[in-house]
Short mmCIF file of C-alpha atoms in Angstrom, two decimals:
data_model
loop_
_atom_site.label_atom_id
_atom_site.label_comp_id
_atom_site.label_asym_id
_atom_site.label_seq_id
_atom_site.Cartn_x
_atom_site.Cartn_y
_atom_site.Cartn_z
CA UNK H 2 55.19 -15.89 35.92
CA UNK H 3 55.99 -12.25 35.14
CA UNK H 4 53.72 -10.03 33.02
CA UNK H 5 56.19 -10.33 30.17
CA UNK H 6 56.11 -14.10 30.39
CA UNK H 7 52.32 -14.09 30.51
CA UNK H 8 52.23 -11.87 27.41
CA UNK H 9 54.55 -14.26 25.63
CA UNK H 10 52.32 -17.15 26.64
CA UNK H 11 49.24 -15.30 25.37
CA UNK H 12 50.89 -14.62 22.02
CA UNK H 13 51.89 -18.26 21.69
CA UNK H 14 48.33 -19.38 22.40
CA UNK H 15 46.94 -16.86 19.92
CA UNK H 16 49.35 -17.96 17.17
CA UNK H 17 48.28 -21.54 17.72
CA UNK H 18 44.57 -20.70 17.61
CA UNK H 19 44.92 -18.43 14.59
CA UNK H 20 46.52 -21.22 12.55
CA UNK H 21 43.07 -22.74 12.17
CA UNK H 22 43.24 -26.22 10.70
CA UNK H 23 46.93 -25.91 9.86
CA UNK H 24 48.94 -25.31 6.71
CA UNK H 25 47.79 -28.40 4.79
CA UNK H 26 44.12 -27.69 5.43
CA UNK H 27 44.58 -24.03 4.45
CA UNK H 28 46.40 -25.01 1.24
CA UNK H 29 43.53 -27.36 0.41
CA UNK H 30 41.02 -24.57 1.06
CA UNK H 31 42.87 -22.16 -1.22
CA UNK H 32 43.27 -24.79 -3.95
CA UNK H 33 39.49 -24.75 -4.35
CA UNK H 34 39.52 -20.97 -4.88
CA UNK H 35 38.32 -20.18 -1.36
CA UNK H 36 39.65 -17.67 1.16
CA UNK H 37 40.06 -18.66 4.80
CA UNK H 38 37.48 -17.58 7.37
CA UNK H 39 39.54 -14.67 8.71
CA UNK H 40 40.61 -13.55 5.22
CA UNK H 41 36.95 -13.38 4.29
CA UNK H 42 36.02 -11.24 7.27
CA UNK H 43 38.95 -8.88 6.68
CA UNK H 44 38.04 -8.54 2.99
CA UNK H 45 34.45 -7.73 3.90
CA UNK H 46 34.92 -5.22 6.71
CA UNK H 47 36.49 -1.78 6.83
CA UNK H 48 40.31 -2.01 7.11
CA UNK H 49 41.58 -2.81 10.62
CA UNK H 50 38.06 -2.73 12.07
CA UNK H 51 37.66 -6.43 12.92
CA UNK H 52 37.79 -7.45 16.57
CA UNK H 53 37.65 -11.19 17.24
CA UNK H 54 36.08 -12.78 20.32
CA UNK H 55 36.02 -16.28 21.80
CA UNK H 56 39.27 -17.25 20.12
CA UNK H 57 40.05 -19.73 22.90
CA UNK H 58 36.70 -21.51 22.98
CA UNK H 59 37.15 -25.29 22.84
CA UNK H 60 34.77 -27.96 21.64
CA UNK H 61 32.58 -29.92 24.04
CA UNK H 62 32.88 -33.35 22.40
CA UNK H 63 34.00 -36.17 24.67
CA UNK H 64 33.01 -39.30 22.76
CA UNK H 65 34.74 -41.04 19.83
CA UNK H 66 38.17 -39.76 20.94
CA UNK H 67 37.05 -36.16 20.54
CA UNK H 68 38.48 -35.28 23.95
CA UNK H 69 41.95 -35.84 22.50
CA UNK H 70 41.43 -33.45 19.58
CA UNK H 71 42.20 -29.73 19.51
CA UNK H 72 39.90 -27.71 17.25
CA UNK H 73 41.06 -24.06 17.23
CA UNK H 74 38.14 -21.74 17.98
CA UNK H 75 35.92 -24.80 17.48
CA UNK H 76 35.79 -24.08 13.76
CA UNK H 77 34.12 -20.68 13.72
CA UNK H 78 35.43 -17.11 13.88
CA UNK H 79 33.20 -14.48 15.53
CA UNK H 80 33.53 -10.79 16.19
CA UNK H 81 32.50 -7.22 15.44
CA UNK H 82 33.73 -4.63 12.98
CA UNK H 83 32.44 -1.91 10.69
CA UNK H 84 31.19 -1.55 7.13
CA UNK H 85 31.14 1.99 5.75
CA UNK H 86 31.96 3.09 9.31
CA UNK H 87 28.93 1.43 10.92
CA UNK H 88 29.11 -1.44 13.41
CA UNK H 89 28.16 -4.99 12.43
CA UNK H 90 28.40 -8.43 14.04
CA UNK H 91 29.88 -11.25 11.99
CA UNK H 92 30.70 -14.94 12.11
CA UNK H 93 32.55 -17.12 9.59
CA UNK H 94 32.72 -20.89 9.75
CA UNK H 95 36.26 -22.19 9.30
CA UNK H 96 36.21 -25.19 6.98
CA UNK H 97 39.89 -25.92 7.71
CA UNK H 98 38.92 -26.94 11.26
CA UNK H 99 36.96 -30.21 11.26
CA UNK H 100 35.24 -29.16 8.03
CA UNK H 101 33.57 -26.25 9.83
CA UNK H 102 31.25 -28.79 11.43
CA UNK H 103 28.80 -27.42 13.98
CA UNK H 104 29.08 -28.75 17.52
CA UNK H 105 27.76 -27.44 20.82
CA UNK H 106 30.40 -24.73 21.47
CA UNK H 107 30.60 -23.81 17.77
CA UNK H 108 26.88 -23.04 17.94
CA UNK H 109 27.31 -21.21 21.26
CA UNK H 110 29.82 -18.87 19.64
CA UNK H 111 27.38 -18.12 16.82
CA UNK H 112 24.38 -17.59 19.09
CA UNK H 113 26.46 -15.35 21.36
CA UNK H 114 27.34 -13.01 18.49
CA UNK H 115 23.72 -13.17 17.31
CA UNK H 116 22.62 -12.03 20.76
CA UNK H 117 25.13 -9.19 20.61
CA UNK H 118 23.70 -8.11 17.24
CA UNK H 119 20.21 -7.95 18.72
CA UNK H 120 21.37 -6.05 21.81
CA UNK H 121 23.39 -3.59 19.77
CA UNK H 122 20.70 -3.39 17.06
CA UNK H 123 23.21 -3.86 14.26
CA UNK H 124 23.20 -6.19 11.21
CA UNK H 125 24.40 -9.76 11.49
CA UNK H 126 26.45 -11.26 8.66
CA UNK H 127 27.00 -15.02 8.70
CA UNK H 128 29.55 -16.65 6.37
CA UNK H 129 28.61 -20.30 5.95
CA UNK H 130 31.22 -22.91 5.01
CA UNK H 131 30.45 -26.10 6.89
CA UNK H 132 30.10 -29.81 6.44
CA UNK H 133 27.03 -29.71 8.71
CA UNK H 134 26.29 -31.06 12.15
CA UNK H 135 29.24 -32.62 14.04
CA UNK H 136 28.03 -36.18 14.31
CA UNK H 137 30.30 -37.00 17.27
CA UNK H 138 28.42 -34.46 19.43
CA UNK H 139 25.02 -36.01 18.73
CA UNK H 140 21.91 -34.15 19.79
CA UNK H 141 23.94 -31.19 21.06
CA UNK H 142 24.71 -30.33 17.44
CA UNK H 143 21.02 -30.40 16.60
CA UNK H 144 20.28 -28.26 19.65
CA UNK H 145 22.82 -25.76 18.34
CA UNK H 146 20.99 -25.43 15.03
CA UNK H 147 17.68 -25.03 16.84
CA UNK H 148 19.07 -22.18 18.93
CA UNK H 149 20.33 -20.46 15.78
CA UNK H 150 16.99 -20.86 13.96
CA UNK H 151 15.11 -19.42 16.96
CA UNK H 152 17.34 -16.35 17.03
CA UNK H 153 17.06 -15.93 13.24
CA UNK H 154 13.30 -15.79 13.66
CA UNK H 155 13.35 -13.43 16.64
CA UNK H 156 15.76 -11.11 14.83
CA UNK H 157 13.66 -11.10 11.65
CA UNK H 158 12.33 -7.62 10.96
CA UNK H 159 14.42 -6.14 13.79
CA UNK H 160 17.97 -6.18 12.40
CA UNK H 161 19.14 -7.02 8.87
CA UNK H 162 20.43 -10.60 8.63
CA UNK H 163 22.73 -11.48 5.73
CA UNK H 164 23.88 -15.00 4.86
CA UNK H 165 26.90 -15.65 2.67
CA UNK H 166 27.30 -19.20 1.36
CA UNK H 167 30.97 -19.83 0.64
CA UNK H 168 31.20 -23.58 0.69
CA UNK H 169 28.83 -26.40 1.55
CA UNK H 170 25.68 -25.61 3.51
CA UNK H 171 23.72 -28.84 3.70
CA UNK H 172 21.05 -30.61 5.70
CA UNK H 173 19.44 -28.66 8.52
CA UNK H 174 22.09 -25.98 8.20
CA UNK H 175 20.37 -24.52 5.13
CA UNK H 176 17.44 -23.30 7.19
CA UNK H 177 19.39 -20.56 8.90
CA UNK H 178 20.16 -18.77 5.60
CA UNK H 179 16.57 -19.41 4.51
CA UNK H 180 15.37 -17.53 7.61
CA UNK H 181 17.60 -14.52 6.94
CA UNK H 182 16.88 -11.50 4.75
CA UNK H 183 19.47 -11.85 1.99
CA UNK H 184 21.50 -14.82 0.76
CA UNK H 185 24.68 -14.34 -1.31
CA UNK H 186 26.24 -17.15 -3.38
CA UNK H 187 29.43 -17.49 -5.45
CA UNK H 188 29.82 -19.52 -8.63
CA UNK H 189 31.48 -22.94 -8.22
CA UNK H 190 31.93 -22.34 -4.46
CA UNK H 191 28.44 -22.23 -2.92
CA UNK H 192 26.50 -25.49 -2.42
CA UNK H 193 23.10 -25.68 -0.72
CA UNK H 194 20.79 -28.68 -0.41
CA UNK H 195 18.78 -30.61 2.13
CA UNK H 196 19.89 -34.05 0.96
CA UNK H 197 23.06 -34.49 -1.06
CA UNK H 198 23.71 -36.43 -4.27
CA UNK H 199 24.62 -39.64 -2.39
CA UNK H 200 21.34 -39.73 -0.49
CA UNK H 201 19.37 -38.97 -3.64
CA UNK H 202 21.14 -41.78 -5.47
CA UNK H 203 20.49 -44.22 -2.62
CA UNK H 204 16.83 -43.33 -2.13
CA UNK H 205 15.70 -42.46 -5.64
CA UNK H 206 18.37 -43.96 -7.87
CA UNK H 207 18.96 -40.57 -9.50
CA UNK H 208 22.47 -39.35 -10.21
CA UNK H 209 23.26 -35.64 -10.02
CA UNK H 210 26.34 -33.58 -9.19
CA UNK H 211 26.51 -31.20 -6.21
CA UNK H 212 26.72 -28.25 -8.59
CA UNK H 213 23.65 -29.32 -10.57
CA UNK H 214 21.74 -30.07 -7.38
CA UNK H 215 22.40 -26.96 -5.36
CA UNK H 216 25.17 -24.85 -6.87
CA UNK H 217 25.17 -21.07 -6.98
CA UNK H 218 23.43 -20.79 -10.35
CA UNK H 219 20.72 -23.21 -9.29
CA UNK H 220 20.01 -21.22 -6.12
CA UNK H 221 20.09 -17.87 -7.92
CA UNK H 222 18.17 -18.83 -11.07
CA UNK H 223 15.88 -21.77 -10.29
CA UNK H 224 15.03 -22.01 -6.60
CA UNK H 225 15.23 -18.33 -5.68
CA UNK H 226 16.96 -19.24 -2.41
CA UNK H 227 19.81 -16.85 -3.25
CA UNK H 228 19.23 -13.13 -3.74
CA UNK H 229 22.69 -12.26 -5.11
CA UNK H 230 25.11 -14.15 -7.36
CA UNK H 231 28.82 -13.38 -7.79
CA UNK H 232 31.64 -14.83 -9.89
CA UNK H 233 34.12 -14.78 -6.99
CA UNK H 234 34.33 -14.03 -3.28
CA UNK H 235 35.69 -10.48 -3.62
CA UNK H 236 32.83 -9.53 -5.95
CA UNK H 237 30.44 -11.04 -3.41
CA UNK H 238 31.85 -8.88 -0.58
CA UNK H 239 31.53 -5.75 -2.74
CA UNK H 240 27.87 -6.63 -3.33
CA UNK H 241 27.31 -6.90 0.43
CA UNK H 242 28.92 -3.50 1.03
CA UNK H 243 26.71 -2.00 -1.66
CA UNK H 244 23.60 -3.54 -0.13
CA UNK H 245 24.59 -2.14 3.28
CA UNK H 246 24.68 1.36 1.81
CA UNK H 247 20.97 1.11 0.94
CA UNK H 248 19.47 -0.34 4.12
CA UNK H 249 19.02 0.97 7.67
CA UNK H 250 20.91 -0.70 10.52
CA UNK H 251 17.71 -1.72 12.37
CA UNK H 252 13.94 -1.32 12.25
CA UNK H 253 13.91 1.90 14.31
CA UNK H 254 16.03 3.78 11.79
CA UNK H 255 15.85 4.92 8.20
CA UNK H 256 18.57 4.33 5.65
CA UNK H 257 21.24 7.01 5.44
CA UNK H 258 20.61 9.86 3.01
CA UNK H 259 23.13 10.62 0.28
CA UNK H 260 23.64 13.80 -1.77
CA UNK H 261 20.90 14.15 -4.36
CA UNK H 262 21.99 13.39 -7.94
CA UNK H 263 20.01 13.78 -11.18
CA UNK H 264 19.53 10.74 -13.45
CA UNK H 265 21.94 10.30 -16.35
CA UNK H 266 19.33 11.28 -18.91
CA UNK H 267 21.63 11.16 -21.93
CA UNK H 268 21.74 7.39 -21.50
CA UNK H 269 18.39 6.91 -19.78
CA UNK H 270 15.93 9.30 -21.45
CA UNK H 271 12.46 8.21 -20.49
CA UNK H 272 10.85 9.56 -23.68
CA UNK H 273 13.22 7.55 -25.85
CA UNK H 274 13.15 4.40 -23.74
CA UNK H 275 9.38 4.01 -23.64
CA UNK H 276 7.98 2.64 -26.94
CA UNK H 277 5.03 4.30 -28.67
CA UNK H 278 3.73 0.91 -29.84
CA UNK H 279 1.75 -0.54 -26.93
CA UNK H 280 2.65 -4.07 -28.01
CA UNK H 281 6.39 -3.45 -28.01
CA UNK H 282 8.27 -4.65 -24.91
CA UNK H 283 10.83 -2.50 -23.12
CA UNK H 284 13.26 -2.95 -20.24
CA UNK H 285 11.65 -1.57 -17.10
CA UNK H 286 15.10 -1.41 -15.45
CA UNK H 287 15.91 1.41 -17.88
CA UNK H 288 12.74 3.21 -16.79
CA UNK H 289 13.83 2.85 -13.15
CA UNK H 290 17.27 4.21 -14.02
CA UNK H 291 15.67 7.13 -15.86
CA UNK H 292 14.05 8.38 -12.64
CA UNK H 293 16.53 7.32 -9.93
CA UNK H 294 19.50 9.29 -8.58
CA UNK H 295 22.54 8.96 -10.85
CA UNK H 296 20.57 6.22 -12.66
CA UNK H 297 21.81 3.69 -10.08
CA UNK H 298 19.71 0.60 -9.44
CA UNK H 299 20.80 -2.23 -7.13
CA UNK H 300 18.73 -5.22 -8.15
CA UNK H 301 17.71 -8.01 -5.77
CA UNK H 302 16.95 -11.50 -7.10
CA UNK H 303 18.24 -10.42 -10.53
CA UNK H 304 18.34 -13.94 -11.97
CA UNK H 305 15.11 -15.40 -10.60
CA UNK H 306 11.49 -14.76 -11.63
CA UNK H 307 12.66 -12.09 -14.06
CA UNK H 308 9.10 -11.12 -15.03
CA UNK H 309 9.15 -8.89 -11.99
CA UNK H 310 12.00 -6.59 -10.98
CA UNK H 311 12.75 -5.61 -7.37
CA UNK H 312 15.64 -3.68 -5.89
CA UNK H 313 16.94 -0.53 -4.26
CA UNK H 314 17.66 2.90 -5.68
CA UNK H 315 17.72 6.46 -4.36
CA UNK H 316 15.43 9.33 -5.17
CA UNK H 317 16.44 12.78 -3.97
CA UNK H 318 19.16 11.08 -1.93
CA UNK H 319 16.88 8.67 -0.03
CA UNK H 320 16.59 4.89 -0.42
CA UNK H 321 13.44 3.54 -2.06
CA UNK H 322 12.44 -0.01 -2.92
CA UNK H 323 11.31 -0.48 -6.53
CA UNK H 324 8.82 -3.17 -7.56
CA UNK H 325 8.17 -3.27 -11.31
CA UNK H 326 6.66 -5.60 -13.87
CA UNK H 327 9.18 -6.51 -16.57
CA UNK H 328 7.53 -6.40 -20.05
CA UNK H 329 10.59 -8.13 -21.54
CA UNK H 330 9.80 -11.40 -19.74
CA UNK H 331 6.37 -13.05 -20.01
CA UNK H 332 4.94 -9.57 -20.62
CA UNK H 333 5.46 -8.88 -16.92
CA UNK H 334 2.71 -11.23 -15.68
CA UNK H 335 2.45 -12.26 -12.07
CA UNK H 336 2.97 -15.97 -11.49
CA UNK H 337 3.89 -18.19 -8.54
CA UNK H 338 7.56 -17.22 -8.34
CA UNK H 339 7.24 -13.54 -9.19
CA UNK H 340 4.50 -13.19 -6.57
CA UNK H 341 6.76 -14.73 -3.91
CA UNK H 342 9.63 -12.52 -5.00
CA UNK H 343 7.62 -9.31 -4.89
CA UNK H 344 5.82 -10.11 -1.63
CA UNK H 345 9.02 -10.89 0.25
CA UNK H 346 10.72 -7.71 -0.95
CA UNK H 347 7.70 -5.57 -0.08
CA UNK H 348 7.65 -7.01 3.44
CA UNK H 349 11.39 -6.38 3.86
CA UNK H 350 11.02 -2.75 2.82
CA UNK H 351 8.05 -2.28 5.12
CA UNK H 352 9.88 -3.84 8.08
CA UNK H 353 12.87 -1.53 7.61
CA UNK H 354 11.13 1.77 6.81
CA UNK H 355 12.00 1.83 3.10
CA UNK H 356 9.33 3.54 0.93
CA UNK H 357 7.97 1.59 -2.03
CA UNK H 358 7.69 2.77 -5.62
CA UNK H 359 5.72 0.45 -7.91
CA UNK H 360 5.79 0.59 -11.71
CA UNK H 361 2.84 -1.23 -13.27
CA UNK H 362 2.63 -2.81 -16.72
CA UNK H 363 1.11 -6.29 -16.75
CA UNK H 364 -1.71 -8.16 -18.46
CA UNK H 365 -2.61 -9.93 -15.18
CA UNK H 366 -1.79 -13.26 -13.58
CA UNK H 367 -0.29 -16.02 -15.76
CA UNK H 368 -3.02 -18.46 -16.87
CA UNK H 369 -2.48 -22.20 -17.15
CA UNK H 370 -2.99 -25.55 -15.49
CA UNK H 371 0.60 -25.60 -14.19
CA UNK H 372 0.16 -22.27 -12.44
CA UNK H 373 -3.23 -23.17 -10.99
CA UNK H 374 -1.94 -26.49 -9.67
CA UNK H 375 1.20 -24.81 -8.34
CA UNK H 376 -1.00 -22.61 -6.19
CA UNK H 377 -1.00 -19.28 -8.01
CA UNK H 378 -4.05 -18.31 -5.95
CA UNK H 379 -2.15 -18.64 -2.67
CA UNK H 380 1.11 -17.24 -3.98
CA UNK H 381 -0.61 -14.37 -5.78
CA UNK H 382 -2.44 -13.49 -2.57
CA UNK H 383 0.93 -12.83 -0.94
CA UNK H 384 1.35 -9.72 -3.08
CA UNK H 385 -2.07 -8.42 -2.04
CA UNK H 386 -1.30 -9.16 1.59
CA UNK H 387 2.15 -7.58 1.53
CA UNK H 388 1.00 -4.33 -0.08
CA UNK H 389 -2.10 -4.09 2.12
CA UNK H 390 -0.06 -4.70 5.25
CA UNK H 391 2.73 -2.25 4.38
CA UNK H 392 2.57 1.11 6.15
CA UNK H 393 5.60 2.77 4.54
CA UNK H 394 4.94 5.40 1.85
CA UNK H 395 3.60 3.62 -1.23
CA UNK H 396 3.68 5.37 -4.62
CA UNK H 397 2.39 3.69 -7.78
CA UNK H 398 2.92 4.64 -11.41
CA UNK H 399 0.88 2.84 -14.08
CA UNK H 400 2.81 3.06 -17.33
CA UNK H 401 0.78 0.84 -19.64
CA UNK H 402 -1.33 -2.24 -18.96
CA UNK H 403 -3.05 -2.72 -15.62
CA UNK H 404 -5.60 -5.44 -16.22
CA UNK H 405 -7.81 -7.45 -13.88
CA UNK H 406 -6.38 -8.80 -10.65
CA UNK H 407 -2.97 -7.53 -11.68
CA UNK H 408 -4.24 -3.95 -11.49
CA UNK H 409 -5.48 -4.49 -7.96
CA UNK H 410 -2.42 -6.44 -6.78
CA UNK H 411 0.24 -3.99 -7.98
CA UNK H 412 -0.32 -1.50 -5.18
CA UNK H 413 -3.58 0.04 -6.39
CA UNK H 414 -5.33 2.76 -4.40
CA UNK H 415 -7.64 0.01 -3.08
CA UNK H 416 -4.65 -1.55 -1.26
CA UNK H 417 -3.92 1.89 0.20
CA UNK H 418 -1.27 3.26 -2.12
CA UNK H 419 -0.70 6.82 -0.96
CA UNK H 420 -0.54 8.20 -4.49
CA UNK H 421 -1.31 6.53 -7.83
CA UNK H 422 -0.14 8.20 -11.03
CA UNK H 423 -0.83 7.03 -14.58
CA UNK H 424 0.81 7.90 -17.86
CA UNK H 425 -1.51 8.79 -20.78
CA UNK H 426 -0.56 5.39 -22.23
CA UNK H 427 -2.08 3.53 -19.26
CA UNK H 428 -4.79 0.96 -19.99
CA UNK H 429 -6.80 0.15 -16.87
CA UNK H 430 -9.53 -2.43 -17.39
CA UNK H 431 -10.84 -5.80 -16.30
CA UNK H 432 -9.00 -7.47 -19.17
CA UNK H 433 -7.27 -6.65 -22.46
CA UNK H 434 -9.37 -5.10 -25.26
CA UNK H 435 -9.18 -8.21 -27.45
CA UNK H 436 -10.46 -10.56 -24.78
CA UNK H 437 -13.10 -8.13 -23.55
CA UNK H 438 -14.43 -7.45 -27.06
CA UNK H 439 -14.65 -11.17 -27.82
CA UNK H 440 -16.85 -11.66 -24.75
CA UNK H 441 -19.00 -8.52 -24.80
CA UNK H 442 -19.60 -8.49 -28.55
CA UNK H 443 -19.58 -12.26 -29.11
CA UNK H 444 -22.92 -12.36 -30.94
CA UNK H 445 -22.30 -9.26 -33.06
CA UNK H 446 -18.93 -10.63 -34.19
CA UNK H 447 -20.37 -14.07 -34.89
CA UNK H 448 -23.31 -12.71 -36.91
CA UNK H 449 -21.31 -10.15 -38.90
CA UNK H 450 -20.68 -10.54 -42.61
CA UNK H 451 -16.99 -10.10 -41.95
CA UNK H 452 -16.41 -11.33 -38.36
CA UNK H 453 -12.72 -10.36 -38.34
CA UNK H 454 -13.46 -6.77 -39.40
CA UNK H 455 -16.26 -6.57 -36.85
CA UNK H 456 -13.95 -7.90 -34.15
CA UNK H 457 -11.30 -5.27 -34.94
CA UNK H 458 -13.96 -2.55 -34.85
CA UNK H 459 -15.28 -3.72 -31.48
CA UNK H 460 -11.76 -4.03 -30.03
CA UNK H 461 -11.15 -0.39 -31.01
CA UNK H 462 -14.50 0.62 -29.57
CA UNK H 463 -13.68 -1.06 -26.24
CA UNK H 464 -10.16 0.35 -26.23
CA UNK H 465 -11.32 3.90 -26.90
CA UNK H 466 -13.90 3.67 -24.14
CA UNK H 467 -12.17 1.74 -21.35
CA UNK H 468 -8.49 1.02 -22.09
CA UNK H 469 -7.19 4.38 -20.90
CA UNK H 470 -6.45 6.04 -17.56
CA UNK H 471 -9.37 8.46 -17.62
CA UNK H 472 -12.18 6.15 -16.51
CA UNK H 473 -10.20 5.19 -13.38
CA UNK H 474 -9.25 8.85 -12.91
CA UNK H 475 -12.91 9.82 -13.11
CA UNK H 476 -13.64 7.60 -10.12
CA UNK H 477 -10.62 8.97 -8.21
CA UNK H 478 -8.68 5.70 -8.36
CA UNK H 479 -5.89 7.60 -10.13
CA UNK H 480 -4.64 10.74 -8.42
CA UNK H 481 -3.09 12.31 -11.51
CA UNK H 482 -2.47 11.50 -15.16
CA UNK H 483 1.06 12.69 -15.86
CA UNK H 484 3.55 12.91 -18.69
CA UNK H 485 6.34 10.31 -18.41
CA UNK H 486 8.98 13.02 -18.01
CA UNK H 487 7.11 14.36 -14.96
CA UNK H 488 7.43 11.03 -13.15
CA UNK H 489 10.59 11.67 -11.11
CA UNK H 490 9.40 15.01 -9.75
CA UNK H 491 5.91 13.70 -8.97
CA UNK H 492 7.22 10.61 -7.18
CA UNK H 493 9.82 12.55 -5.18
CA UNK H 494 7.17 15.05 -4.07
CA UNK H 495 4.77 12.23 -3.15
CA UNK H 496 7.50 10.47 -1.14
CA UNK H 497 8.39 13.71 0.62
CA UNK H 498 4.87 14.54 1.77
CA UNK H 499 4.16 10.89 2.72
CA UNK H 500 7.31 10.49 4.79
CA UNK H 501 5.64 11.11 8.15
CA UNK H 502 2.20 9.70 7.41
CA UNK H 503 0.31 8.07 10.25
CA UNK H 504 -1.43 4.74 9.62
CA UNK H 505 -3.79 3.20 12.16
CA UNK H 506 -4.08 -0.59 12.03
CA UNK H 507 -6.30 -2.98 14.01
CA UNK H 508 -4.90 -4.39 17.24
CA UNK H 509 -3.79 -8.00 16.76
CA UNK H 510 -0.97 -10.34 17.71
CA UNK H 511 -0.06 -10.85 14.05
CA UNK H 512 -1.79 -11.49 10.76
CA UNK H 513 -1.92 -14.81 8.93
CA UNK H 514 -0.22 -14.27 5.56
CA UNK H 515 -0.94 -16.84 2.83
CA UNK H 516 2.39 -18.68 3.26
#
């Protein structure tokens, strides 16, 4: 066969493999509002940057007539490309080929590209759209998942791992996204659950739809399994590109710097945004935008545990991770979910050299039987652990309330914040003035002619004496009391001089976080 004939043969083979599951299967995929695997990769990456590998891999099934079936690429597309000019590794399960089911060679293709990502020290993006394990291949399918989970764990904290759920992701398959750093979902397309509606109906007699059980909104708003929610696939890919602009490519690097931009203070004027009434709530996202470059803030976990806000922004051109209590929701208290949310984000930033800026305004941990029985002690401890463990620059600004355990947990100087600033409106105390006065002056209030007047007087007395930043400043727990409009300059300076700090930690294999 001549070279020309061999080229023709190669092109024929490629055309056949690139057809995926065929026209009918592709039409069915598109009818549900979904792109094909290769269309998704091309939409995500820089134009003409995708290079596909292992196109001619064939499945390893031999039982149940599998040896007679041809599954192009064994139902998964793998390769490398670039986002914003930087290399990434990517795989996308092809639902048009045997429902994207995972068999032995399907898993081998995924683990091979995962190994490349680790060798090259570049992010791995996995697009999940699969019916689950290929039953015909038995334990080899399970072995494939195990190999993926192991690599997810080994890669954790070394390279960014991003999971995109664009179809079903059920059974054991859900644990790979759960082991990765960020999970993206799309409305009406993403489905995640351990056991599906049929199993639940059989075992428990409960009826529920796939959407209600594990749809995108459920994962983004109730379970917290998803970090980002989009209305359609294109919006989802734009979110991923935006995320990639904020994070470094591996744990030995820092995120790229961008030109410094001032905040848009006409819209986000800190003096106008912050209320003078200490009981009036405000949106802490506006405060973040009032001090960040160009007032941009890329929020993570926007729809879940909204009483705490986490996300990325830039200050003086450099990426920072913001953690902030949200007074608009539950007065910004820490509870089970918000503690998990904050702790995970803090650990991500620390693993990837992203400095932390914490804005504090909370009355403490959420009281209640439900919270106690849900394990708020253990979950709340995660925040303490994450901040204490973090060695990146840590800057804290106390804007208003910082009571009790909440004061300690939100990156206080006792957990080794590098700099702690407080606004004149800060109230740092063991508990709120009302509660403290009721305990300290219980007898005086009870014995007074007018107990309510006496209570008000004692609340004011306590507030004047303790509910301010100056007692903590007198002990050196606060480095400076600053005007709100000074915040951006003070934080940028603190980040700058903390950038190359050296932290010595005890020698150990690893700590034991309160999982």
